[in-house]
Coordinates of C-alpha atoms and ligand atoms in Angstrom, one line a residue:
X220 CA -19.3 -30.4 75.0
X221 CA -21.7 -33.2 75.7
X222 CA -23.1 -35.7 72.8
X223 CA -26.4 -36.8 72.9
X224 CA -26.3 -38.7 70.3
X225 CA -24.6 -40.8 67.0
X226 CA -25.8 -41.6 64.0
X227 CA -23.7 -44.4 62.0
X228 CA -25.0 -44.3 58.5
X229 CA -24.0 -46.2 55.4
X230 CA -23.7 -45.0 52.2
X231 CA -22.8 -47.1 48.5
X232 CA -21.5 -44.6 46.3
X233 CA -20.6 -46.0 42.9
X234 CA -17.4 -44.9 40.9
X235 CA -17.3 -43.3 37.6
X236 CA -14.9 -46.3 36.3
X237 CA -13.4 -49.8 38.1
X238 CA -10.3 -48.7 40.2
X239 CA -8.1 -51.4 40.2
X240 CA -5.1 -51.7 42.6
X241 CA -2.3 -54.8 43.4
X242 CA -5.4 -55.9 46.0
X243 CA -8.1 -55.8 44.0
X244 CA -10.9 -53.9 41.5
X245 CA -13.2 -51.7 42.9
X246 CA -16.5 -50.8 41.4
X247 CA -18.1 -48.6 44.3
X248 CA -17.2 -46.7 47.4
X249 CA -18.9 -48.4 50.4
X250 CA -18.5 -45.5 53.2
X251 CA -19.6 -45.2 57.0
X252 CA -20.6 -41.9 58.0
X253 CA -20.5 -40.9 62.0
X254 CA -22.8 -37.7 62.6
X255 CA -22.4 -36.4 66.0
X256 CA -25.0 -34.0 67.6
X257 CA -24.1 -31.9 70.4
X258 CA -26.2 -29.2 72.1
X259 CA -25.3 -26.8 70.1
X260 CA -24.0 -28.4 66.6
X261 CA -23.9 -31.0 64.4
X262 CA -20.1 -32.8 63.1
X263 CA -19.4 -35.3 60.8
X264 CA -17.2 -37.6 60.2
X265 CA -16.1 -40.1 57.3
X266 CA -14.7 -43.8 58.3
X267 CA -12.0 -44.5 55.3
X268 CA -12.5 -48.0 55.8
X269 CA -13.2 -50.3 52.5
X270 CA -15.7 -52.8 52.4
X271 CA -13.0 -55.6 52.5
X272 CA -9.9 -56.1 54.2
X273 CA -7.6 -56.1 51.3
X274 CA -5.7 -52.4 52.0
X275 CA -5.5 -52.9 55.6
X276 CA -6.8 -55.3 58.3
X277 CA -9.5 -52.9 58.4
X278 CA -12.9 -53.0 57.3
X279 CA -16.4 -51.1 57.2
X280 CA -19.1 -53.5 59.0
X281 CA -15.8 -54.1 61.4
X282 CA -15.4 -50.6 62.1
X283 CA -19.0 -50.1 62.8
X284 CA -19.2 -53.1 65.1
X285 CA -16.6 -51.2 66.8
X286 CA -17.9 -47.8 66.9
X287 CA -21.2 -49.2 68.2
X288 CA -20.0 -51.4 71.3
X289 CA -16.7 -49.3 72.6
X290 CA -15.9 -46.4 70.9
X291 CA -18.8 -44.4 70.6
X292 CA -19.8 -44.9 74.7
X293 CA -16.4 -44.7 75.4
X294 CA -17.0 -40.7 74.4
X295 CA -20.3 -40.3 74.8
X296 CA -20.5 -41.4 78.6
X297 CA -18.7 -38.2 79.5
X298 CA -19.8 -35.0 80.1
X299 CA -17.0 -33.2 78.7
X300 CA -16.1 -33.9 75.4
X301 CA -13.1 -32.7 73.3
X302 CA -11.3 -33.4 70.2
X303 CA -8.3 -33.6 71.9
X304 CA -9.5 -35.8 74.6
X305 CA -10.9 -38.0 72.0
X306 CA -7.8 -40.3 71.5
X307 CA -6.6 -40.3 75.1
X308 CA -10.6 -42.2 75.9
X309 CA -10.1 -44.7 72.8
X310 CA -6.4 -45.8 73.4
X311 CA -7.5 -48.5 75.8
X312 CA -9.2 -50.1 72.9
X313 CA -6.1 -51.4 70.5
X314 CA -5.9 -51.0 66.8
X315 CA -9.4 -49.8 64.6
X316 CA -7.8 -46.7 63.9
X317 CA -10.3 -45.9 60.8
X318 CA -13.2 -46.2 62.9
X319 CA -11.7 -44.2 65.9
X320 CA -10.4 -41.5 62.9
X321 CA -13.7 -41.1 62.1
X322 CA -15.5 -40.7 65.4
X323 CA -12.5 -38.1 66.1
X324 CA -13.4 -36.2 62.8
X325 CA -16.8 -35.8 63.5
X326 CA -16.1 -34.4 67.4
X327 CA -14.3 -31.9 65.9
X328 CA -16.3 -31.1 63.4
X329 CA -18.9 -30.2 65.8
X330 CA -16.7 -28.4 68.2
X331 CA -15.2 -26.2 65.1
X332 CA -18.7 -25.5 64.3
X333 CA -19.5 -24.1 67.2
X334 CA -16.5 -22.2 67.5
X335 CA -16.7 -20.6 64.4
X336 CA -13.4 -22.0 63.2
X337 CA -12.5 -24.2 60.1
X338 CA -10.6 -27.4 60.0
X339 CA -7.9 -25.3 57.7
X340 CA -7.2 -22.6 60.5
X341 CA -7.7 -25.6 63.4
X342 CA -4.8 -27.2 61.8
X343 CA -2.6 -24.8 60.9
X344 CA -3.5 -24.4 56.9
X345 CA -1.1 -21.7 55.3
X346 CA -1.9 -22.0 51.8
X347 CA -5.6 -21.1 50.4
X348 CA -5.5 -24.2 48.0
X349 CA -3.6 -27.0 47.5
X350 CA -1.8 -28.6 44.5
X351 CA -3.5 -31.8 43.0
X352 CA -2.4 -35.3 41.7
X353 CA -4.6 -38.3 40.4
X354 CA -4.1 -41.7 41.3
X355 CA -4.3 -43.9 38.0
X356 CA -5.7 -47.4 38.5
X357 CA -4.2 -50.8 37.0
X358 CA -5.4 -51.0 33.0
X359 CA -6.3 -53.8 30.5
X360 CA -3.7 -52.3 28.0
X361 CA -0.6 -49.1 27.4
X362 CA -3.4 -47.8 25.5
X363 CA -5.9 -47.7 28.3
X364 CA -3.6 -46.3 30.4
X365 CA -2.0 -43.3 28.3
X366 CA -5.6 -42.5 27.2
X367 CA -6.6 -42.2 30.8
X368 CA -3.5 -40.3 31.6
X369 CA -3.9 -38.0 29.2
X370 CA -7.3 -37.3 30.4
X371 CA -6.0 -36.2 33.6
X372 CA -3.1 -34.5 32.4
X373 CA -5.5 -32.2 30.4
X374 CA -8.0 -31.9 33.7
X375 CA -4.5 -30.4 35.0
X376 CA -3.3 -32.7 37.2
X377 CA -0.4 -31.6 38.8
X378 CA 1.4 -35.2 39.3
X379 CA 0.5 -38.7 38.0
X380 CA 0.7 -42.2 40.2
X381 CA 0.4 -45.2 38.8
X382 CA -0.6 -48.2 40.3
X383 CA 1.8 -51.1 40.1
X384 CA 2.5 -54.9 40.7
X385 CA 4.3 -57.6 39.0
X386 CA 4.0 -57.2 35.8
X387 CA 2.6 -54.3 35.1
X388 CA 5.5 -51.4 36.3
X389 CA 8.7 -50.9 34.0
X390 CA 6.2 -50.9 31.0
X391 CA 3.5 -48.6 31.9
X392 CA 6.2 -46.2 33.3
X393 CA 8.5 -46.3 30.6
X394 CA 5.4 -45.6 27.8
X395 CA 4.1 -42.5 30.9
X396 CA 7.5 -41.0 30.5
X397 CA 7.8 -41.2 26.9
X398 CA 4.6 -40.4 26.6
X399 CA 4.5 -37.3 28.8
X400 CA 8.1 -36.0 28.7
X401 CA 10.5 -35.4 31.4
X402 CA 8.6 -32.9 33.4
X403 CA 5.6 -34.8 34.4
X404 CA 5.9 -35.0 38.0
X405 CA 5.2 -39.1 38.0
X406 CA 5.5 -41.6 41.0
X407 CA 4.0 -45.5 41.7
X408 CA 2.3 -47.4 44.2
X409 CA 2.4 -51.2 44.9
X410 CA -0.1 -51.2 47.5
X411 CA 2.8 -53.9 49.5
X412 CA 3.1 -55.9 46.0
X413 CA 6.4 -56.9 45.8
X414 CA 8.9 -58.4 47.9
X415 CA 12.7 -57.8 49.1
X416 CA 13.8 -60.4 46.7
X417 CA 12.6 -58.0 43.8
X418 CA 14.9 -55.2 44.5
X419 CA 16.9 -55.7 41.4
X420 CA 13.7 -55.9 39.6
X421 CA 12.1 -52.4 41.0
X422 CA 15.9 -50.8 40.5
X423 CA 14.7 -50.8 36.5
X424 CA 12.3 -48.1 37.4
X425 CA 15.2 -46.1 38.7
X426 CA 16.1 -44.4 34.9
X427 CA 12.3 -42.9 35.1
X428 CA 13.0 -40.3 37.0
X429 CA 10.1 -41.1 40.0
X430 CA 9.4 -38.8 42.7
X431 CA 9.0 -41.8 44.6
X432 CA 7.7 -45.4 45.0
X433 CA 4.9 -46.2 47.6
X434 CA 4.7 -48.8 49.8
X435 CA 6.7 -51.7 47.3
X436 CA 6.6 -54.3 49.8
X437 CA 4.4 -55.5 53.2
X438 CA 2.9 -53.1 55.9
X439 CA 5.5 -54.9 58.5
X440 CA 8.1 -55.1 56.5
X441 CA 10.2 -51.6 58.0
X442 CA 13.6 -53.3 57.8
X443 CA 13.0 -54.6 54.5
X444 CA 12.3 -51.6 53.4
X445 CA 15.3 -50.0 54.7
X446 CA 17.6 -52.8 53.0
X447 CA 15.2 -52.2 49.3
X448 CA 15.6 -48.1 50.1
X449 CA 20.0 -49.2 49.5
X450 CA 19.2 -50.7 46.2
X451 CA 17.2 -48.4 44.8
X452 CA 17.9 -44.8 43.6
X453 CA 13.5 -43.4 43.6
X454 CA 12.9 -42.3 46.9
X455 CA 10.7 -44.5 49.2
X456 CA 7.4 -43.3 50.9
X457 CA 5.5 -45.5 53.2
X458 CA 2.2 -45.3 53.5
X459 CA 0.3 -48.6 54.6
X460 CA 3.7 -49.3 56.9
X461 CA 2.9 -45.6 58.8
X462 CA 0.1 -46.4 61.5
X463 CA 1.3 -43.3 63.8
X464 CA 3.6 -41.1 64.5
X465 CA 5.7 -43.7 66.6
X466 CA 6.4 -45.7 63.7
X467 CA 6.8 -42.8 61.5
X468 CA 9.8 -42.0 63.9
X469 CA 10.7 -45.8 63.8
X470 CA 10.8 -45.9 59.6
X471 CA 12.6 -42.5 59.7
X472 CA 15.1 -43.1 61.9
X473 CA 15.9 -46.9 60.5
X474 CA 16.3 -44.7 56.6
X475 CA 12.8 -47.4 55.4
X476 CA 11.5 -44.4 53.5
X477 CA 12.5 -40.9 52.2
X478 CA 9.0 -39.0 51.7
X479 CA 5.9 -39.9 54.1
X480 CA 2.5 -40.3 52.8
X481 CA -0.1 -38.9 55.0
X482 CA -3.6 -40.7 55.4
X483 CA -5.6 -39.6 58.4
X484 CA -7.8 -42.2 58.5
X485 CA -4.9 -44.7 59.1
X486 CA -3.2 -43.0 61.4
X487 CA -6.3 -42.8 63.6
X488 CA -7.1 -38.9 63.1
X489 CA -6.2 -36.0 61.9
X490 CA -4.6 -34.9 65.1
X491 CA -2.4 -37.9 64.8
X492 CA -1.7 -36.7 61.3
X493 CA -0.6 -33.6 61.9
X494 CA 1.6 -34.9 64.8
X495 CA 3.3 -37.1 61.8
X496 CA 3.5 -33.9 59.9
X497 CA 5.6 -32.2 62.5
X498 CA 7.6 -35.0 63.0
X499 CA 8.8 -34.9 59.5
X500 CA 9.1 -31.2 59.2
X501 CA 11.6 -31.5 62.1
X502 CA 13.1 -34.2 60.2
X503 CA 13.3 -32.7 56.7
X504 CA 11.4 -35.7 55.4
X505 CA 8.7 -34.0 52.4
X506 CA 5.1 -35.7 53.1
X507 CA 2.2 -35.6 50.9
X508 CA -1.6 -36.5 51.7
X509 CA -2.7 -39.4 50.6
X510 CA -6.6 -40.8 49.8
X511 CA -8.9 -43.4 50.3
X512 CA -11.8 -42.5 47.9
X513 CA -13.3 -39.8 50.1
X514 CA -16.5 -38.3 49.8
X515 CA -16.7 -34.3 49.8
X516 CA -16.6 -34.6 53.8
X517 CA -13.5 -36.8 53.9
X518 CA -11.8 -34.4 50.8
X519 CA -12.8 -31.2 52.9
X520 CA -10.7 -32.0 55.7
X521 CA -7.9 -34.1 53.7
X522 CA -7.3 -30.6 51.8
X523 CA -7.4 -28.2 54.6
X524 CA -4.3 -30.8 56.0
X525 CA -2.5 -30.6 52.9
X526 CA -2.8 -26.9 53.3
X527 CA 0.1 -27.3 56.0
X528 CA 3.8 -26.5 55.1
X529 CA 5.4 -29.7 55.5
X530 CA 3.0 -31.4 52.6
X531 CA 5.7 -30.3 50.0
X532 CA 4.2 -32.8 46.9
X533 CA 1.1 -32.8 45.4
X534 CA -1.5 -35.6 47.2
X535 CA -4.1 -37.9 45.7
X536 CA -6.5 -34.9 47.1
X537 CA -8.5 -34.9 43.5
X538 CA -11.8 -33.4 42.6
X539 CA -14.9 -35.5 43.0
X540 CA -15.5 -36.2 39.9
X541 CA -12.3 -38.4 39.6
X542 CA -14.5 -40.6 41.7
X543 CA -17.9 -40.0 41.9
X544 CA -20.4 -38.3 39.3
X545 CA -22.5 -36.9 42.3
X546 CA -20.4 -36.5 45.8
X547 CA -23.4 -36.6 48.9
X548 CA -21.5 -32.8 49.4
X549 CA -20.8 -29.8 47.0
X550 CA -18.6 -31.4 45.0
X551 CA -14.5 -30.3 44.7
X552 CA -14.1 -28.8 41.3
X553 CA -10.0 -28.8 40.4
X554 CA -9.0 -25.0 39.4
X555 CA -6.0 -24.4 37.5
X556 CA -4.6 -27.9 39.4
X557 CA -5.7 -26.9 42.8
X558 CA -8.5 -27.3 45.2
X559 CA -9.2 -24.5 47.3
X560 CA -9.6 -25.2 51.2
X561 CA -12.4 -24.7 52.7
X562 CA -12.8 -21.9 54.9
X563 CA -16.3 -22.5 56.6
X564 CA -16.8 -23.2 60.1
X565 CA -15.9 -26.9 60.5
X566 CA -15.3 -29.0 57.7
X567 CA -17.0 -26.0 55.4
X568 CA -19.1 -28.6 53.7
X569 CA -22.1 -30.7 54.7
X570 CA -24.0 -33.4 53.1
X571 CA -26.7 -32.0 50.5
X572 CA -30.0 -33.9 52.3
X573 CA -31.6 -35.6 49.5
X574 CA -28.0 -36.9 48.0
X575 CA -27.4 -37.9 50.7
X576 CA -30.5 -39.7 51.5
X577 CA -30.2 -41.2 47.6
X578 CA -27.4 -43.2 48.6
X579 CA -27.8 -44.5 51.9
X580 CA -27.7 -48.1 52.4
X581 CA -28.7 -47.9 56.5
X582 CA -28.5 -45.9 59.4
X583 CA -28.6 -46.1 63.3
X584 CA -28.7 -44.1 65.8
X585 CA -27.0 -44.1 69.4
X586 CA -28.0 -41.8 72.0
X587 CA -27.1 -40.9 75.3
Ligands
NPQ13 C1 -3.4 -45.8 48.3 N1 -5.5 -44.8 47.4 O1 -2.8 -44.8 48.2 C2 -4.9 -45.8 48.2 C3 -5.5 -47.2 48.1 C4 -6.9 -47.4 47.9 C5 -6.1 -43.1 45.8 O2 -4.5 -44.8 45.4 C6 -11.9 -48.2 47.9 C7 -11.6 -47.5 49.1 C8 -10.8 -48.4 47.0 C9 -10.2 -47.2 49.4 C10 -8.5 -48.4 46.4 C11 -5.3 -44.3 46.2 C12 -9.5 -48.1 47.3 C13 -9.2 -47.5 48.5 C14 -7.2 -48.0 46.7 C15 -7.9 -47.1 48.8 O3 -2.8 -46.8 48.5
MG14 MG1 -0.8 -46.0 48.7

């Protein structure tokens, strides 16, 4: 496969409510798109980046800086072009593993497409659709918070996470569970929040019952973690502290966290991704995918990974509208709880033209 040429376009997509996190509130999604055309098809590819740098070191007008002077001539130059020979030509360049997750997505995109073949069966999807949860933002008040829970619950959400940070976790939880009984599948996320010295702190959430808490303390902190993990009886995941599968083996192996939360784009691909998935099947560690405010494109792909049978919890894979009133694809509707994977050539979706067009910010095209 050759490709003549790259389009990096950006879009503003804005939120249906404020998303607030430990980091920060949110109001829109600021996305970079990467469309590759080859000879033969067309592959896109979503760049998970934010606008800022307040989830990662990571951001959008750095990843298309990035994209534009190495990454994209780095795989354009050649004549023969693969998915799997994407990463091998970008691991020269260190770090930027949004931006090279994205230009990776759109390859192979465009080589599924012209192989007839969907993400879902590329990957090694067994299920036809995949169980949901929501991810439920910091609020003003309980009452905010139960309201907006119970809004979900009734969607059909199959599992609630709350975001967290000091002072505002035992409450919220403790009203969630009392709220919602003892079956609600419930878990947190400090987005790196807290610190080593709050363990006895974070050991009140133990009586909730939590299928786990996410990332409590800072992306570098793996031995912390492992120290916090003998304090505490919820299960650890890590998800800004897993870059690849090397330091998923690392955080494994030093017992820093129980579960694994999956995000492609942080891991630099979703070939990476589903290297960390078969590292924690063979390890008996459960993993989950996680989200970063994904278009339809972005959602497409994250759901035909969760379709694979290590991703034993429900992921923050939820319908569009949790999001966005009007997704730039067809949007995911939630059925019963689920999303069904796509089984399309490719991603199975594409952007609907004049959506798309409504919320573009810029675009600019690289050819070879
Ligand atoms: C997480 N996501 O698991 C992230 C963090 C996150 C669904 O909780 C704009 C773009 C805002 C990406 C807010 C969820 C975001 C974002 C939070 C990612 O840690
Ligand atoms: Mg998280």
């Amino acid at each position: 496969m050759k490709v003549t040429d790259v389009e990096l376009r950006r879009i503003e997509l804005p939120l249906v409510a404020p998303f607030r996190t430990s980091f920060g509130t949110e109001t829109t999604r600021d996305a970079l798109l990467v469309r590759v055309l080859t000879a033969d098809a067309e592959g896109w590819g979503e760049c998970v980046a934010m606008e800022s740098p307040l989830y990662s070191s990571e951001y959008v007008d750095a990843c298309a800086d990035v994209l534009r002077r190495f990454l994209v001539p780095a795989v354009a130059s050649s004549d023969r072009v693969t998915a799997a020979g994407v990463a091998p030509a970008l691991a020269p360049f260190r770090g930027h593993r949004m931006a090279k997750a994205a230009l990776e997505m759109a390859v192979l995109d465009a080589e599924l497409r012209a192989q007839d073949r969907s993400f879902g069966d590329a990957l090694g999807a067994v299920h036809e659709r995949v169980p949901c949860g929501v991810s439920v933002g910091i609020m003003d008040s309980l009452d905010e918070l139960l309201d907006a829970v119970t809004g979900y619950v009734e969607a059909g959400y199959q599992r609630i996470k709350l975001k967290i940070e000091p002072g505002w976790d035992v409450e919220p939880v403790a009203a969630v569970r009392d709220r919602f009984g003892d079956d609600l599948m419930l878990q947190v996320d400090a987005n790196a929040a807290y610190r080593l010295s709050d363990a006895r702190h974070l050991a009140r959430l133990d009586p909730y019952d939590l299928l786990l808490i996410e990332q409590p303390l800072d992306e570098e902190e793996m031995l912390a973690h492992a120290d916090l993990a003998r304090h505490l009886r919820t299960p650890i995941c890590l998800d800004e502290s897993i870059t690849s599968a090397r330091a998923a083996a690392d955080a494994i192996r030093l017992g820093a966290c129980q579960i694994v939360n999956i995000k492609p784009g942080r891991v630099g691909g979703y070939l990476e991704a589903r290297r960390i998935h078969d590292l924690c099947q063979a390890h008996g560690i459960p993993v989950w995918c996680g989200g970063m405010l994904e278009t339809g494109l972005g959602r497409a792909a994250n759901v035909a990974l969760a379709a694979l049978p290590g991703f034993t919890l429900p992921g923050d894979t939820s319908a569009s509208d949790r999001y966005f009133s009007m997704d730039i694809t067809e949007p995911f509707v939630l059925e019963d709880g689920y999303l069904t994977v796509p089984r399309s050539p490719g991603l199975g979706v594409t952007p609907v033209p004049d959506r798309l067009d409504a919320v573009t910010t810029a675009s600019e095209w690289l050819s070879w």
